[in-house]
Short mmCIF file of C-alpha atoms (C1' of nucleotides) in Angstrom, two decimals:
data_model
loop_
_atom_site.label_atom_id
_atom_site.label_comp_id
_atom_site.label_asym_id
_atom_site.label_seq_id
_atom_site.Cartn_x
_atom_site.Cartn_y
_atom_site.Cartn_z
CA UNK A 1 -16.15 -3.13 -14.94
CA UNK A 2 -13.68 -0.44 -14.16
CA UNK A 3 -9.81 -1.18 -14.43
CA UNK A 4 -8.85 -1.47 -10.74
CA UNK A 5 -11.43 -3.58 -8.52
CA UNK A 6 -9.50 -5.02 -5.85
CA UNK A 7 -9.87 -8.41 -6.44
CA UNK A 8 -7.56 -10.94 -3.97
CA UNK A 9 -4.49 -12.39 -5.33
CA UNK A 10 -6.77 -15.67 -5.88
CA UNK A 11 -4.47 -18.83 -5.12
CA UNK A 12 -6.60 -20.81 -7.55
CA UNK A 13 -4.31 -24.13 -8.68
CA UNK A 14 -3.41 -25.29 -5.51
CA UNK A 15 -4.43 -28.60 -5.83
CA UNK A 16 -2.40 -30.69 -3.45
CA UNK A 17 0.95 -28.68 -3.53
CA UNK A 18 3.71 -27.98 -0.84
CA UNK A 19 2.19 -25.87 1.29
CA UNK A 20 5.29 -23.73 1.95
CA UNK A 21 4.40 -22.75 5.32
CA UNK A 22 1.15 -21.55 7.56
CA UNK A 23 2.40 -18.09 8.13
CA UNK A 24 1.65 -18.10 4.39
CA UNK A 25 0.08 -15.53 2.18
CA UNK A 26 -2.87 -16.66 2.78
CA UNK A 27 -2.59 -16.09 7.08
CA UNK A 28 -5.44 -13.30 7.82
CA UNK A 29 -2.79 -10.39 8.44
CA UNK A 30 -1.82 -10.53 5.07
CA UNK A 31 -5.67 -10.99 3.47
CA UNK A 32 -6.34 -7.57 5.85
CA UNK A 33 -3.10 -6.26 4.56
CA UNK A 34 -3.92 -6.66 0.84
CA UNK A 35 -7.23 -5.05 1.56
CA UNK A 36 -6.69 -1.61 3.80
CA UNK A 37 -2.74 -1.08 3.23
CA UNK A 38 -3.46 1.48 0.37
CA UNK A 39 -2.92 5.07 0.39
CA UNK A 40 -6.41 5.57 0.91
CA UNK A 41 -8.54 3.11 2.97
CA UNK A 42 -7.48 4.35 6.03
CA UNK A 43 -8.10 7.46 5.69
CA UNK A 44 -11.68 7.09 4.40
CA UNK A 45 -12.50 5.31 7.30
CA UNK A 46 -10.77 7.56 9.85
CA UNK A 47 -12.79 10.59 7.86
CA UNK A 48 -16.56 8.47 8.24
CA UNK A 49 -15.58 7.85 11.99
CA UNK A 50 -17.40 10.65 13.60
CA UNK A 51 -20.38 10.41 11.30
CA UNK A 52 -21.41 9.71 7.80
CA UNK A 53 -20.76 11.93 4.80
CA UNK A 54 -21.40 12.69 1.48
CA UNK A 55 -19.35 12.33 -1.73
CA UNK A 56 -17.67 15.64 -2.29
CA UNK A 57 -18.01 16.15 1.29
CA UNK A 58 -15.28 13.11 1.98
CA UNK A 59 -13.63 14.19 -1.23
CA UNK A 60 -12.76 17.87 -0.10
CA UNK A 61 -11.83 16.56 3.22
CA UNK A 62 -9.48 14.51 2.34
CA UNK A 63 -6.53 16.60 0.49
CA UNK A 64 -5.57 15.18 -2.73
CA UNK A 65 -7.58 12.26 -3.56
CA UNK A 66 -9.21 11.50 -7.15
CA UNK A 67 -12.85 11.11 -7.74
CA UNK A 68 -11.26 7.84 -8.99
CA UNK A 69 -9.75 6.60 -6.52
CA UNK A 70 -12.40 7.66 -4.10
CA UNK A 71 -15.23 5.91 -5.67
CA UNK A 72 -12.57 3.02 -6.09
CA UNK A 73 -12.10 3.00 -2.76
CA UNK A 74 -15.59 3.36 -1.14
CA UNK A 75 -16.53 0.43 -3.42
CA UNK A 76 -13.52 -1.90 -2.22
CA UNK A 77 -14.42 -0.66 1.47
CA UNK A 78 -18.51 -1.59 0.90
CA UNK A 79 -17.78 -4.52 -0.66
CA UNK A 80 -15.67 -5.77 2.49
CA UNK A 81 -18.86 -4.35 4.77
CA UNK A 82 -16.64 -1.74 6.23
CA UNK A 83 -18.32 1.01 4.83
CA UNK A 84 -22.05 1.53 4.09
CA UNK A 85 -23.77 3.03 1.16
CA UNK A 86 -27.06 5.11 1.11
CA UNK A 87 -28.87 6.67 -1.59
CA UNK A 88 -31.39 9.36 -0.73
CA UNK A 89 -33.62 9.78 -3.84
CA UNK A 90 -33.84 13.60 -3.46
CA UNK A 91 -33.08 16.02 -7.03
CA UNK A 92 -30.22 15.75 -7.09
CA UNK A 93 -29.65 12.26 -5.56
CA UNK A 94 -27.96 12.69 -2.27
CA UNK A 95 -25.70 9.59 -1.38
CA UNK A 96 -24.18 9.02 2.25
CA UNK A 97 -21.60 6.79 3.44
CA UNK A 98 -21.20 5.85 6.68
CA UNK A 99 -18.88 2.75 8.67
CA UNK A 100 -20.63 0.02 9.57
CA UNK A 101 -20.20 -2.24 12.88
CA UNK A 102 -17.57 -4.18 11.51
CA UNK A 103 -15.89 -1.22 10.23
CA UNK A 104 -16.17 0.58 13.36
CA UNK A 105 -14.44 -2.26 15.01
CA UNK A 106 -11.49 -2.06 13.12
CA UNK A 107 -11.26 1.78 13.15
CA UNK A 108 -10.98 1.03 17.39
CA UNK A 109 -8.51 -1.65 16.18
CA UNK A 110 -6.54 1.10 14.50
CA UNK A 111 -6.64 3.58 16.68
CA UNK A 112 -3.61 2.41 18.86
CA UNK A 113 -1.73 2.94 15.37
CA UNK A 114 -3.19 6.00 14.64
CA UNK A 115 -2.11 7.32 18.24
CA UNK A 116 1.24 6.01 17.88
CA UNK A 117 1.70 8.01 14.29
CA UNK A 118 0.77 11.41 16.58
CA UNK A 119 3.12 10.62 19.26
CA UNK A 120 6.06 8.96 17.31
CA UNK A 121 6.06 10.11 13.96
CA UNK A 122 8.32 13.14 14.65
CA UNK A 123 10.93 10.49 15.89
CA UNK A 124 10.74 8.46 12.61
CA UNK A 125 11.48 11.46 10.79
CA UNK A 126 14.49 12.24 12.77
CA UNK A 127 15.66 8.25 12.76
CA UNK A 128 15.58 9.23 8.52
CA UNK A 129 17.69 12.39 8.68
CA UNK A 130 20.02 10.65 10.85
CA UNK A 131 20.08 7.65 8.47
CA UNK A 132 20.77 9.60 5.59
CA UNK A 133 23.35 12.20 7.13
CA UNK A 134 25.30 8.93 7.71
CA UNK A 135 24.81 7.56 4.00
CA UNK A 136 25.93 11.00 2.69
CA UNK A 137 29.33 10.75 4.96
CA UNK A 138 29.92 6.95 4.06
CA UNK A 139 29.94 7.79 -0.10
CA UNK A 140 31.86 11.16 0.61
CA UNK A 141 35.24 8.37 1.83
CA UNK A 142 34.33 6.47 -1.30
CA UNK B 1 21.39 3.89 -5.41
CA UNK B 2 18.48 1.30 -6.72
CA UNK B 3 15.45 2.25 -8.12
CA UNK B 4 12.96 2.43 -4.84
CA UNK B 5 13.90 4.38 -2.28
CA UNK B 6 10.60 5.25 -0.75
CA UNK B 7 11.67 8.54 -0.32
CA UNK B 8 8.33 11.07 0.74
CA UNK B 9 5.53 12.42 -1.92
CA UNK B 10 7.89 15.92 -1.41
CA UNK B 11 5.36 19.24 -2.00
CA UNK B 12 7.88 20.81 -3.43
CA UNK B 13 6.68 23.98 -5.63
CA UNK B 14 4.20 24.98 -2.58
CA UNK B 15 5.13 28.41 -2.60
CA UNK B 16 2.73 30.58 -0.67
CA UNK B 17 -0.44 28.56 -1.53
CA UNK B 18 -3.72 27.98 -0.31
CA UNK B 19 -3.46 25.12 1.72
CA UNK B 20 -6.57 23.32 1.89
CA UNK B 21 -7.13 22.17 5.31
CA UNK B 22 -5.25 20.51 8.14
CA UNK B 23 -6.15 17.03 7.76
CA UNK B 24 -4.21 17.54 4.42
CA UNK B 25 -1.58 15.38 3.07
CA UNK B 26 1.36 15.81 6.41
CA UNK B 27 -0.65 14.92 9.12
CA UNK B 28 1.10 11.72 11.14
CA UNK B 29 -1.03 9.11 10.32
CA UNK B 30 -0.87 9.97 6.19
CA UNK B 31 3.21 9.95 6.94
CA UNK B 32 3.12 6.57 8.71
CA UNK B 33 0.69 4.99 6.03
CA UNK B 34 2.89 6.43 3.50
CA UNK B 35 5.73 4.00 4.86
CA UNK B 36 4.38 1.11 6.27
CA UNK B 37 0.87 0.49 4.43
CA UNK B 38 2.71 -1.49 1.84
CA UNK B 39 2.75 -4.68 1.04
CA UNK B 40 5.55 -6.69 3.02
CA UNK B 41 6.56 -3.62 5.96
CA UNK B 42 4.10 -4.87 8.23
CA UNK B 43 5.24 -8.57 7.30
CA UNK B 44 8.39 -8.13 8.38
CA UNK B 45 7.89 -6.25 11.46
CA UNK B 46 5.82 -9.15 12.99
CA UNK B 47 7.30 -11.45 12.05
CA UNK B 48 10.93 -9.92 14.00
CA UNK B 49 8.66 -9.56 16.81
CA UNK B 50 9.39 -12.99 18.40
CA UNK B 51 13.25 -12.13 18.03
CA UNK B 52 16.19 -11.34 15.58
CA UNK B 53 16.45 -13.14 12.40
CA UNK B 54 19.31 -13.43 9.55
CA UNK B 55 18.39 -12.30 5.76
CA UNK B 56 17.27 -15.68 4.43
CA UNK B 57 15.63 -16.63 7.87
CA UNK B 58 13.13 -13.83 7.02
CA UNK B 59 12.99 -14.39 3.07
CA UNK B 60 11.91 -18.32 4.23
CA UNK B 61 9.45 -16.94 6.65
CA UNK B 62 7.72 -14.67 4.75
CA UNK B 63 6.29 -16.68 1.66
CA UNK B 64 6.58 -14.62 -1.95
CA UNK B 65 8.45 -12.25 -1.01
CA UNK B 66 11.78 -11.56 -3.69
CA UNK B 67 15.15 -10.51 -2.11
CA UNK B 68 14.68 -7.03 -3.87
CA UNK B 69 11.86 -6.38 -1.84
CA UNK B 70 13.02 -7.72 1.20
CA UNK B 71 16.14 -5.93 0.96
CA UNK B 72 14.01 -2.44 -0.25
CA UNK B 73 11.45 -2.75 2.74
CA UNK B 74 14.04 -3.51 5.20
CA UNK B 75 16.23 -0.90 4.40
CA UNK B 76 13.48 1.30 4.66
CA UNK B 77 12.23 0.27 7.92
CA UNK B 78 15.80 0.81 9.24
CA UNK B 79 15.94 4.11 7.68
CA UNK B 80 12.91 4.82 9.49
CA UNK B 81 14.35 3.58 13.18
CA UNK B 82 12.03 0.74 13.10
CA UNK B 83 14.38 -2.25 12.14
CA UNK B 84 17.97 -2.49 13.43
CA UNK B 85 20.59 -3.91 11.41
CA UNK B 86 23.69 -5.85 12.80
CA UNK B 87 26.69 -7.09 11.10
CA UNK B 88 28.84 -9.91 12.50
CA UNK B 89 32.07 -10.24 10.79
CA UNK B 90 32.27 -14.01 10.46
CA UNK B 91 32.93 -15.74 7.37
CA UNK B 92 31.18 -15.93 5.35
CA UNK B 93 29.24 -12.46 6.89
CA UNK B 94 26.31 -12.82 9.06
CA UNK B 95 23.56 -9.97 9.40
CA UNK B 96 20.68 -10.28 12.04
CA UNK B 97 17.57 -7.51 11.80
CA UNK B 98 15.85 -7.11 15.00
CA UNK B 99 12.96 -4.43 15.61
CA UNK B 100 14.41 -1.53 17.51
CA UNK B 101 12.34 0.09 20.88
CA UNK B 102 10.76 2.32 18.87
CA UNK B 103 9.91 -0.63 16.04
CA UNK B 104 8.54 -2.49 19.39
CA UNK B 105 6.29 0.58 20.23
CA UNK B 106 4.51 0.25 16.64
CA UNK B 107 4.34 -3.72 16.39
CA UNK B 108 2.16 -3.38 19.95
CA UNK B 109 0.47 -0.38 18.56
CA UNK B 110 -0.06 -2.73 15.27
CA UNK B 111 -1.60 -5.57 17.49
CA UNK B 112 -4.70 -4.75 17.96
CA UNK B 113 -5.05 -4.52 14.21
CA UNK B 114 -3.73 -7.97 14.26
CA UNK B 115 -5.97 -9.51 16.51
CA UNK B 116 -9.28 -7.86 14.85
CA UNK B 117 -8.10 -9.47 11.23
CA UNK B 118 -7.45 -12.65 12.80
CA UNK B 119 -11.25 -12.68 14.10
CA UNK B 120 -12.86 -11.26 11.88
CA UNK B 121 -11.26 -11.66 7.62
CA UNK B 122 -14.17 -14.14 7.78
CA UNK B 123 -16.58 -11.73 8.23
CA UNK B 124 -14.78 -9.83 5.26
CA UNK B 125 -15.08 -12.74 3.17
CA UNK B 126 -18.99 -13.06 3.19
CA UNK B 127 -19.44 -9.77 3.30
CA UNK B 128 -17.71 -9.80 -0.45
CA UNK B 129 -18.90 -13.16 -1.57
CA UNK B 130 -22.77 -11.14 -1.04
CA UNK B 131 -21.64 -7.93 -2.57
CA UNK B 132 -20.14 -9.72 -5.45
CA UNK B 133 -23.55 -11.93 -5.69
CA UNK B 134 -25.79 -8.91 -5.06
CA UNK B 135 -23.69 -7.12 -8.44
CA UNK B 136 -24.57 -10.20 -10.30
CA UNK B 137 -28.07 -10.29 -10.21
CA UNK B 138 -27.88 -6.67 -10.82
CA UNK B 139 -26.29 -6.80 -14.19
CA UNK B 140 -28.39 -9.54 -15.10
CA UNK B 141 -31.27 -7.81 -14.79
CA UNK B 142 -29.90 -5.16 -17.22
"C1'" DC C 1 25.23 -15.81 2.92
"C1'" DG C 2 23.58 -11.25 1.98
"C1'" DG C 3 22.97 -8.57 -0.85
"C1'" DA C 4 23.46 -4.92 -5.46
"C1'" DA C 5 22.44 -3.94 -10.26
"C1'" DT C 6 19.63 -4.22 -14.19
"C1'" DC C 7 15.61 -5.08 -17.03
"C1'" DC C 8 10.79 -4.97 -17.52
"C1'" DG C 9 5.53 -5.63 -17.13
"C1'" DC C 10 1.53 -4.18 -15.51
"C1'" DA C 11 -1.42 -2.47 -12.01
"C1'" DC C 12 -2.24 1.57 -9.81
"C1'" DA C 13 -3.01 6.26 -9.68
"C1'" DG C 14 -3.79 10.94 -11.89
"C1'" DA C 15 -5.98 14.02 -15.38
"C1'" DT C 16 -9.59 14.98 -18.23
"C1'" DA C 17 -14.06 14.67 -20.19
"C1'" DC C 18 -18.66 13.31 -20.00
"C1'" DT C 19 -23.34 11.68 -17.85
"C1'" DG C 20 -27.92 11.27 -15.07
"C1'" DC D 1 -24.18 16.21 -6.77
"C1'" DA D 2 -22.29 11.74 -7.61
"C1'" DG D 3 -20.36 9.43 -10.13
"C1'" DT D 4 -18.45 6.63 -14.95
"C1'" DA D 5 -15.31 6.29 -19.08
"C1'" DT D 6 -11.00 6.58 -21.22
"C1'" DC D 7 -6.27 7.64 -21.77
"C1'" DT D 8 -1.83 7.88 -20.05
"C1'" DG D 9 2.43 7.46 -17.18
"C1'" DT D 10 4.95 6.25 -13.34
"C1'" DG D 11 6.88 3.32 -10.15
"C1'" DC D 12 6.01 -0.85 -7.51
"C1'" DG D 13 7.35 -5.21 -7.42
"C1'" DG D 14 9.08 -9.64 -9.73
"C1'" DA D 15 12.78 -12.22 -12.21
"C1'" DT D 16 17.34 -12.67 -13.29
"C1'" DT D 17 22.18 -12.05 -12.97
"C1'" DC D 18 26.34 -10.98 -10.67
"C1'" DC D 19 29.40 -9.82 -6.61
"C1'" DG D 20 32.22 -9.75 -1.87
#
DNA sequence: CGGAATCCGCACAGATACTG
DNA sequence: CAGTATCTGTGCGGATTCCG
């Protein structure tokens, strides 16, 4: 098994405890959250969304990710059934990877995010150069 | 300052380079998953969705979560012009965070999202508990 | 109450080398 | 082409302590 596998944070010895509240860590946002709120899921799936691809062919596309952490990635992302896996048994074996159903129904789900980062994101940076341009003037009196 | 400031990856030394496609590593949506796909950002902002809360109010809500982070992720999401921060001078001092219009924008953006994990994380579940079955009988085969 | 400062472990991510 | 194996380091995130 490689080092980094994704595996949930596993709340194994609860037997009969507290129960702190029900928005918990165990409420579904967070399970989704531990799963896709990488650096990388996202962008795998936004990459498959017009059609399936190869290895090297997601790789190149998507600036600056490791073989690594691709592979890591696609596995975490089939194992969940977001993402599906196909070997073609040409020389040299060809492998596709393509979304699934589920997966395409949370890349709709996203979308409305992704849209917003298009529209808005040129705000947010100018909310952070404001931020810090006040900072920098509040340690200048101290 | 303290140690995380989530400050941006920062190309630096790109002095008259390549530059390997568009997609590449400043389009929005890479920016706005390098700030919010984290572990607790998301948390927080739903969970000021109903209405303003005080520090600890949000530390109680939000099971696990240490003051450090809470603190770091909040900061950051004000930084950001997501989160707004509000100081009442009582005694002892009482500070309320409440999501800003455009922090509004991306919770209802975020909803969707939501609403898909809340329906289907079951679906995700199975779909592991087979992978992680089908991977067993593999390797017991070798 | 609402943090800041400090220490620290370990998981995550990158680089490199190797394989079928 | 499509990965795995191994090494290494950085920084995320937790625990603890202290402060206005």
């Amino acid at each position: 098994m490689q080092e980094g596998t994704f595996t949930a944070p596993g709340y194994s010895g609860e037997t009969a405890r507290p129960a702190p509240n029900v928005y918990a860590a165990d409420c579904p946002t967070r399970l989704l959250l531990d799963r896709i709120a990488d650096k990388w899921s996202v962008l795998i799936l936004t990459t498959l969304g017009p059609g399936e691809r190869r290895f090297n062919g997601l790789k190149r596309h998507i600036d600056g990710i490791s073989q690594k952490m691709l592979s890591q990635t696609l596995r975490s992302l089939e194992r969940d059934g977001l993402v599906q896996r196909d070997v073609v048994p040409t020389v040299p074996v060809s492998v596709t990877y393509a979304v699934t159903p589920l997966g395409r129904e949370l890349l709709d789900a996203l979308q409305a995010m992704i849209d917003w980062a298009e529209r808005r994101m040129g705000t947010v940076a100018s909310a952070q150069v404001a931020y810090d341009r006040r900072e920098e003037e509040l340690s200048l009196i101290a």
